[in-house]
Coordinates of C-alpha atoms in Angstrom, one line a residue:
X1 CA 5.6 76.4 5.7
X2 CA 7.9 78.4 3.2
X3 CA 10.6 75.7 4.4
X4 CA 8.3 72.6 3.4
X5 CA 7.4 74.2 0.1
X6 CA 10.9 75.2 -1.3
X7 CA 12.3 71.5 0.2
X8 CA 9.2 70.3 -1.7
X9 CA 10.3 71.8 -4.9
X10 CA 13.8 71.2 -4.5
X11 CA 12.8 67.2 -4.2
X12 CA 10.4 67.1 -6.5
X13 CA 12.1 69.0 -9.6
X14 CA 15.4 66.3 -9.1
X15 CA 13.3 63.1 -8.5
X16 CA 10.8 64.4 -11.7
X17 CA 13.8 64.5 -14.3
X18 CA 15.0 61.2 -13.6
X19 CA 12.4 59.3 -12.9
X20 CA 10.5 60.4 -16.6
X21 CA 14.0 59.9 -18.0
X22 CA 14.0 56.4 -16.8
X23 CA 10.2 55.9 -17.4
X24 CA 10.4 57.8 -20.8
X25 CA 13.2 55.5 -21.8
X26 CA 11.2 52.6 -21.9
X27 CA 8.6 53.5 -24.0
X28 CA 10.3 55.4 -26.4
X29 CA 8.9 52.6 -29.1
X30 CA 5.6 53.8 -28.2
X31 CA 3.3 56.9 -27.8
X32 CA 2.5 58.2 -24.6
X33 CA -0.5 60.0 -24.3
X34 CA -0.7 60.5 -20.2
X35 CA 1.8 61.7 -17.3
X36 CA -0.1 61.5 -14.0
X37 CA 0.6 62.2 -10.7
X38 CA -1.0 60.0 -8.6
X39 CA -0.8 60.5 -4.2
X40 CA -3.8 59.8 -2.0
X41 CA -6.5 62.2 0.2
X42 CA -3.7 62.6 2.7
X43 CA -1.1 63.8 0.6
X44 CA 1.5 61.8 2.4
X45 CA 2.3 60.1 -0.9
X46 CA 3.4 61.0 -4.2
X47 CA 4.3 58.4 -7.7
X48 CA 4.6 58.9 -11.0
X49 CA 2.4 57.1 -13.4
X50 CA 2.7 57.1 -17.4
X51 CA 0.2 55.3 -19.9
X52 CA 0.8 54.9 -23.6
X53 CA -1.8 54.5 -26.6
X54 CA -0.1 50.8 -27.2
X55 CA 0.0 49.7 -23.6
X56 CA -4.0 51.1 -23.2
X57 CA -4.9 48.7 -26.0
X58 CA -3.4 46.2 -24.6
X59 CA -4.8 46.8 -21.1
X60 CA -8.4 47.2 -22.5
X61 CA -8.2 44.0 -24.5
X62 CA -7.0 41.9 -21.4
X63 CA -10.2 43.7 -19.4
X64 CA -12.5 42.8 -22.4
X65 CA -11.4 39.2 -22.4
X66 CA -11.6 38.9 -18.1
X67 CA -14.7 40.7 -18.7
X68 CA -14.3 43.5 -17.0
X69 CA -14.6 46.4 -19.7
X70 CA -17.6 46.1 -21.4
X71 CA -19.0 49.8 -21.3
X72 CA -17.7 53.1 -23.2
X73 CA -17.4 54.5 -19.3
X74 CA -15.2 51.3 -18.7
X75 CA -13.0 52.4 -21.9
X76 CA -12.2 55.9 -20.3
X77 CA -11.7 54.6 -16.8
X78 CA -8.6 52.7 -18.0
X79 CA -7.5 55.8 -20.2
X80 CA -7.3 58.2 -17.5
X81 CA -7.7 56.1 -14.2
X82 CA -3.3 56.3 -13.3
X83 CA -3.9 53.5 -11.2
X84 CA -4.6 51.5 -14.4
X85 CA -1.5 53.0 -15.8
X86 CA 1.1 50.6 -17.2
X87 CA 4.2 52.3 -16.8
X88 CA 5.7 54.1 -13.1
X89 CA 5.5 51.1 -10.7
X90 CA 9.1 52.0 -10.1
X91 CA 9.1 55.7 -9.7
X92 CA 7.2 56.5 -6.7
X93 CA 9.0 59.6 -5.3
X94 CA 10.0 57.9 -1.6
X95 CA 12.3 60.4 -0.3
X96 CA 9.2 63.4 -1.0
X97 CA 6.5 61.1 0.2
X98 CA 8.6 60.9 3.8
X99 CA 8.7 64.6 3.3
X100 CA 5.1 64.8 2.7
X101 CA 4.2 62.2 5.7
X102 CA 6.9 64.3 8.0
X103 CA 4.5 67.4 7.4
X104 CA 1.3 68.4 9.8
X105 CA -1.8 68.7 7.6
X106 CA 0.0 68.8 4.5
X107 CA -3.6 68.4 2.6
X108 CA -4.0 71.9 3.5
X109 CA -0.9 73.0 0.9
X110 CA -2.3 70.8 -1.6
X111 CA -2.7 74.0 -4.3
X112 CA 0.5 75.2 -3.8
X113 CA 1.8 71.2 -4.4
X114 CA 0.3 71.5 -7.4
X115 CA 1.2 74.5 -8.6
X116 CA 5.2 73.4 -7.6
X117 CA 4.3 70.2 -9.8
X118 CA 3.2 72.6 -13.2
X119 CA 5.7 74.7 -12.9
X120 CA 8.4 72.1 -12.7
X121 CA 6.5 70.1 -15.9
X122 CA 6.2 73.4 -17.3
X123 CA 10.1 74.5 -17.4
X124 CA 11.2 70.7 -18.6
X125 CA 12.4 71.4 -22.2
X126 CA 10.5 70.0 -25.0
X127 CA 13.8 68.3 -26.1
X128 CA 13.8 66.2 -22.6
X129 CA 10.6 64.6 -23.9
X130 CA 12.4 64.6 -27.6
X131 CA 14.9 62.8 -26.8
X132 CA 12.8 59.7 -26.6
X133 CA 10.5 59.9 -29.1
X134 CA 7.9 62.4 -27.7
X135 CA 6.7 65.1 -27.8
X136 CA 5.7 67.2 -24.5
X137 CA 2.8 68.9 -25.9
X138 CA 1.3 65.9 -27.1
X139 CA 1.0 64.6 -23.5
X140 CA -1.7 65.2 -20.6
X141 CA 0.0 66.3 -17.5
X142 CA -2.4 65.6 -14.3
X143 CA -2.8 65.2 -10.8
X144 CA -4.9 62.7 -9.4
X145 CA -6.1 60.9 -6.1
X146 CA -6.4 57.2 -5.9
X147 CA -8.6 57.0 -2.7
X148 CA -10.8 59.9 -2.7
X149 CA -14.2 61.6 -4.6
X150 CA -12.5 64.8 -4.9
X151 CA -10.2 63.2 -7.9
X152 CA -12.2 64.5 -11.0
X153 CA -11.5 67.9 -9.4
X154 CA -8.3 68.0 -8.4
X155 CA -7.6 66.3 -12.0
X156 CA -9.5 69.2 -13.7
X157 CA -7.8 72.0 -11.6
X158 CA -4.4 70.4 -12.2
X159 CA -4.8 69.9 -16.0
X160 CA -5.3 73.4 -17.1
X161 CA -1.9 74.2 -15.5
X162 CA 0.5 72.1 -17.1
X163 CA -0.8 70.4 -20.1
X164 CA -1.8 72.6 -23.9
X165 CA -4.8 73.9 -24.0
X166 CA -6.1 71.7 -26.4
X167 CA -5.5 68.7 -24.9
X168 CA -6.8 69.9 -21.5
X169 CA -10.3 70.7 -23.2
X170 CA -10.4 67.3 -24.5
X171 CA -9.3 66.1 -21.3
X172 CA -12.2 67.9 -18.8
X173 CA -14.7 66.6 -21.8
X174 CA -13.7 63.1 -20.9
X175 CA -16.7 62.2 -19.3
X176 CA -19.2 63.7 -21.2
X177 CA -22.3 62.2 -22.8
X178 CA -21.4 59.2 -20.4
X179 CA -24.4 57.9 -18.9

């Protein structure tokens, strides 16, 4: 399994770079706030997903006028709910989800996955994120499922390892005091 874990990293770290080059670059006008990555119970996929404070607004008030946000708990679905994410439709890592879908039971090496994620977030330079108008430590790094209940904790595990501390307190707060 060594083998599938260094190939893993070795595909992840070169599609990461460029696809949050490509993704950074066009919304350099705005701030981003999230950076998820979004695969599914079976691990077999992997995509990129980015949101921005300008893009949320704009996503909430299309849901409010189709009348489908009308709640606080509606509000902080489409903050940190990466499918609702507005930017990434094009970066879905292909060549590491056939890696991933090649793999027996990959679901079992989810921890290490997510560790190999942080520590490739975690040794991009701040100036990568600079270069367009952000700032890394200003952004919530995450991983999430799309199809599955475990999401809030795999989100909450992943969190802690590659986003500041104080953004990742804010972050496993995110649901509280909703009823």
């Amino acid at each position: 399994m060594d083998r599938f874990l260094n190939e893993f990293e070795d595909q992840f770290r070169a599609g990461f770079l460029s696809d949050l080059e490509k993704t950074l670059a066009k919304v350099q006008r705005e701030k981003v706030y999230a950076c998820a990555f979004g695969t599914d119970s079976d691990w077999v996929t992997l995509f990129l997903a980015v949101n921005t404070e300008e893009s949320l607004s704009k996503h909430i008030t299309n849901m409010k006028e189709q009348g489908l946000c009308d709640s606080e708990q509606d509000e902080i679905y489409y903050r940190w709910g990466c499918s609702e994410y507005q930017y990434g439709e094009d970066t879905h890592f292909n060549h590491i989800s056939r890696l991933l879908y090649g793999t027996e039971e990959v679901q079992k090496h989810k921890d290490e996955i997510i560790r190999i994620i942080a520590k490739v977030v975690n040794e991009t330079v701040d100036d990568v994120f600079a270069r367009y108008g952000q700032a890394k430590a200003d952004i919530t790094f995450f991983v999430s499922l799309t199809d599955d209940d475990l999401a809030e904790e795999i989100e909450n595990q992943s969190v802690h390892q590659m986003t500041v501390p104080s953004l990742a307190s804010k972050f496993l707060k995110r649901y509280d005091g909703i009823n």
